[in-house]
Short mmCIF file of N, CA and C in Angstrom, two decimals:
data_model
loop_
_atom_site.label_atom_id
_atom_site.label_comp_id
_atom_site.label_asym_id
_atom_site.label_seq_id
_atom_site.Cartn_x
_atom_site.Cartn_y
_atom_site.Cartn_z
N MET K 1 -5.96 5.54 17.17
CA MET K 1 -5.44 5.74 15.84
C MET K 1 -5.93 7.10 15.32
N THR K 2 -5.03 7.87 14.79
CA THR K 2 -5.36 9.18 14.25
C THR K 2 -6.00 9.03 12.88
N PRO K 3 -7.13 9.73 12.66
CA PRO K 3 -7.74 9.63 11.33
C PRO K 3 -6.82 10.18 10.25
N VAL K 4 -6.82 9.53 9.11
CA VAL K 4 -6.01 9.95 7.97
C VAL K 4 -6.97 10.30 6.84
N LEU K 5 -6.73 11.43 6.18
CA LEU K 5 -7.58 11.81 5.06
C LEU K 5 -7.46 10.78 3.96
N GLN K 6 -8.57 10.39 3.41
CA GLN K 6 -8.56 9.41 2.34
C GLN K 6 -8.42 10.12 1.01
N GLN K 7 -7.44 9.71 0.22
CA GLN K 7 -7.24 10.29 -1.09
C GLN K 7 -8.26 9.71 -2.04
N GLU K 8 -8.76 10.53 -2.95
CA GLU K 8 -9.74 10.04 -3.91
C GLU K 8 -9.23 10.18 -5.33
N ASP K 9 -9.56 9.20 -6.14
CA ASP K 9 -9.25 9.24 -7.56
C ASP K 9 -10.09 10.35 -8.17
N GLN K 10 -9.43 11.31 -8.79
CA GLN K 10 -10.12 12.47 -9.33
C GLN K 10 -11.09 12.11 -10.47
N THR K 11 -10.84 11.04 -11.18
CA THR K 11 -11.69 10.72 -12.31
C THR K 11 -12.90 9.87 -11.93
N LYS K 12 -12.81 9.11 -10.88
CA LYS K 12 -13.89 8.19 -10.54
C LYS K 12 -14.53 8.49 -9.19
N GLY K 13 -13.92 9.35 -8.37
CA GLY K 13 -14.47 9.64 -7.06
C GLY K 13 -14.34 8.48 -6.08
N GLU K 14 -13.43 7.54 -6.35
CA GLU K 14 -13.24 6.38 -5.49
C GLU K 14 -11.96 6.56 -4.68
N ALA K 15 -11.92 5.92 -3.52
CA ALA K 15 -10.72 5.95 -2.70
C ALA K 15 -9.59 5.25 -3.44
N MET K 16 -8.41 5.81 -3.38
CA MET K 16 -7.25 5.19 -4.04
C MET K 16 -6.85 3.94 -3.26
N ARG K 17 -6.36 2.96 -3.98
CA ARG K 17 -5.89 1.72 -3.37
C ARG K 17 -4.45 1.49 -3.81
N PHE K 18 -3.67 0.90 -2.92
CA PHE K 18 -2.26 0.68 -3.17
C PHE K 18 -1.90 -0.77 -2.90
N GLU K 19 -1.00 -1.30 -3.73
CA GLU K 19 -0.45 -2.63 -3.50
C GLU K 19 0.83 -2.45 -2.71
N ILE K 20 0.94 -3.16 -1.61
CA ILE K 20 2.14 -3.12 -0.78
C ILE K 20 2.75 -4.51 -0.78
N MET K 21 4.01 -4.58 -1.24
CA MET K 21 4.70 -5.85 -1.30
C MET K 21 5.80 -5.89 -0.24
N ARG K 22 5.83 -6.98 0.48
CA ARG K 22 6.91 -7.20 1.44
C ARG K 22 8.06 -7.83 0.68
N LEU K 23 9.28 -7.28 0.85
CA LEU K 23 10.43 -7.74 0.08
C LEU K 23 11.36 -8.60 0.92
N ASP K 24 11.97 -9.59 0.28
CA ASP K 24 12.97 -10.44 0.92
C ASP K 24 14.18 -9.59 1.25
N ASP K 25 14.73 -9.76 2.44
CA ASP K 25 15.87 -8.95 2.88
C ASP K 25 17.13 -9.18 2.05
N VAL K 26 17.31 -10.37 1.52
CA VAL K 26 18.53 -10.69 0.79
C VAL K 26 18.41 -10.39 -0.69
N THR K 27 17.36 -10.91 -1.32
CA THR K 27 17.24 -10.79 -2.77
C THR K 27 16.43 -9.58 -3.22
N GLY K 28 15.59 -9.06 -2.35
CA GLY K 28 14.75 -7.93 -2.71
C GLY K 28 13.53 -8.31 -3.52
N THR K 29 13.29 -9.61 -3.70
CA THR K 29 12.11 -10.05 -4.44
C THR K 29 10.88 -10.02 -3.53
N ALA K 30 9.71 -9.85 -4.15
CA ALA K 30 8.46 -9.78 -3.39
C ALA K 30 8.17 -11.14 -2.76
N VAL K 31 7.88 -11.12 -1.46
CA VAL K 31 7.54 -12.34 -0.72
C VAL K 31 6.03 -12.50 -0.68
N ASP K 32 5.33 -11.42 -0.44
CA ASP K 32 3.87 -11.42 -0.48
C ASP K 32 3.39 -10.00 -0.72
N SER K 33 2.10 -9.87 -1.00
CA SER K 33 1.56 -8.54 -1.25
C SER K 33 0.13 -8.45 -0.76
N THR K 34 -0.31 -7.22 -0.57
CA THR K 34 -1.68 -6.95 -0.16
C THR K 34 -2.12 -5.64 -0.79
N VAL K 35 -3.40 -5.47 -0.99
CA VAL K 35 -3.94 -4.22 -1.52
C VAL K 35 -4.73 -3.55 -0.39
N VAL K 36 -4.42 -2.27 -0.15
CA VAL K 36 -5.06 -1.53 0.94
C VAL K 36 -5.51 -0.17 0.44
N ASP K 37 -6.40 0.45 1.23
CA ASP K 37 -6.82 1.81 0.89
C ASP K 37 -5.77 2.80 1.36
N ALA K 38 -5.87 4.03 0.88
CA ALA K 38 -4.87 5.05 1.17
C ALA K 38 -4.73 5.30 2.66
N ALA K 39 -5.81 5.20 3.40
CA ALA K 39 -5.78 5.47 4.84
C ALA K 39 -4.92 4.46 5.59
N SER K 40 -4.73 3.26 5.06
CA SER K 40 -3.96 2.22 5.73
C SER K 40 -2.47 2.27 5.42
N VAL K 41 -2.09 2.98 4.37
CA VAL K 41 -0.69 3.00 3.94
C VAL K 41 0.23 3.54 5.03
N SER K 42 -0.13 4.63 5.65
CA SER K 42 0.71 5.24 6.69
C SER K 42 0.99 4.26 7.83
N ARG K 43 -0.03 3.57 8.29
CA ARG K 43 0.13 2.61 9.39
C ARG K 43 1.08 1.49 8.99
N ILE K 44 0.93 0.98 7.78
CA ILE K 44 1.78 -0.12 7.32
C ILE K 44 3.23 0.34 7.16
N VAL K 45 3.43 1.55 6.65
CA VAL K 45 4.77 2.10 6.50
C VAL K 45 5.43 2.26 7.88
N GLN K 46 4.68 2.76 8.84
CA GLN K 46 5.22 2.93 10.20
C GLN K 46 5.60 1.59 10.82
N GLN K 47 4.77 0.56 10.62
CA GLN K 47 5.09 -0.77 11.14
C GLN K 47 6.35 -1.32 10.47
N ALA K 48 6.47 -1.15 9.17
CA ALA K 48 7.64 -1.64 8.45
C ALA K 48 8.90 -0.92 8.91
N ALA K 49 8.80 0.38 9.11
CA ALA K 49 9.96 1.15 9.57
C ALA K 49 10.39 0.72 10.97
N ALA K 50 9.43 0.43 11.82
CA ALA K 50 9.74 0.04 13.19
C ALA K 50 10.44 -1.32 13.26
N THR K 51 10.14 -2.19 12.30
CA THR K 51 10.73 -3.53 12.32
C THR K 51 11.88 -3.69 11.32
N GLY K 52 12.14 -2.66 10.53
CA GLY K 52 13.21 -2.75 9.53
C GLY K 52 12.83 -3.56 8.32
N GLN K 53 11.54 -3.75 8.13
CA GLN K 53 11.06 -4.53 7.00
C GLN K 53 11.10 -3.72 5.71
N ARG K 54 11.51 -4.35 4.63
CA ARG K 54 11.55 -3.68 3.32
C ARG K 54 10.22 -3.88 2.62
N ILE K 55 9.64 -2.78 2.12
CA ILE K 55 8.39 -2.86 1.39
C ILE K 55 8.46 -2.02 0.12
N TYR K 56 7.58 -2.34 -0.80
CA TYR K 56 7.46 -1.60 -2.07
C TYR K 56 5.99 -1.26 -2.22
N ILE K 57 5.70 0.02 -2.50
CA ILE K 57 4.32 0.47 -2.60
C ILE K 57 4.09 1.04 -3.99
N ARG K 58 2.96 0.65 -4.60
CA ARG K 58 2.58 1.21 -5.89
C ARG K 58 1.06 1.27 -5.97
N PRO K 59 0.54 2.16 -6.81
CA PRO K 59 -0.92 2.22 -6.97
C PRO K 59 -1.44 0.87 -7.48
N ALA K 60 -2.54 0.43 -6.91
CA ALA K 60 -3.13 -0.84 -7.36
C ALA K 60 -3.89 -0.60 -8.65
N GLU K 61 -3.92 -1.61 -9.48
CA GLU K 61 -4.67 -1.52 -10.72
C GLU K 61 -6.16 -1.52 -10.39
N SER K 62 -6.92 -0.75 -11.14
CA SER K 62 -8.36 -0.71 -10.94
C SER K 62 -8.97 -2.00 -11.44
N PRO K 63 -9.97 -2.50 -10.72
CA PRO K 63 -10.63 -3.72 -11.21
C PRO K 63 -11.36 -3.45 -12.51
N ALA K 64 -11.41 -4.43 -13.38
CA ALA K 64 -12.11 -4.27 -14.66
C ALA K 64 -13.60 -4.11 -14.42
N LEU K 65 -14.20 -3.21 -15.18
CA LEU K 65 -15.64 -2.99 -15.02
C LEU K 65 -16.44 -3.74 -16.04
#
């Protein structure tokens, strides 16, 4: 696996996290979701593209402090 640069939140110095939702092929509604770090997004996108899976990616909300 090729190393991927990890993006950091400029205000907190933390690695960015993204929510990735797998979408139903017919209705487009979210079937399930997972939160991953920025380094994992590329791998998941490549897997989805290879299988024709529909996904939606958005920045994950920061946990409350």
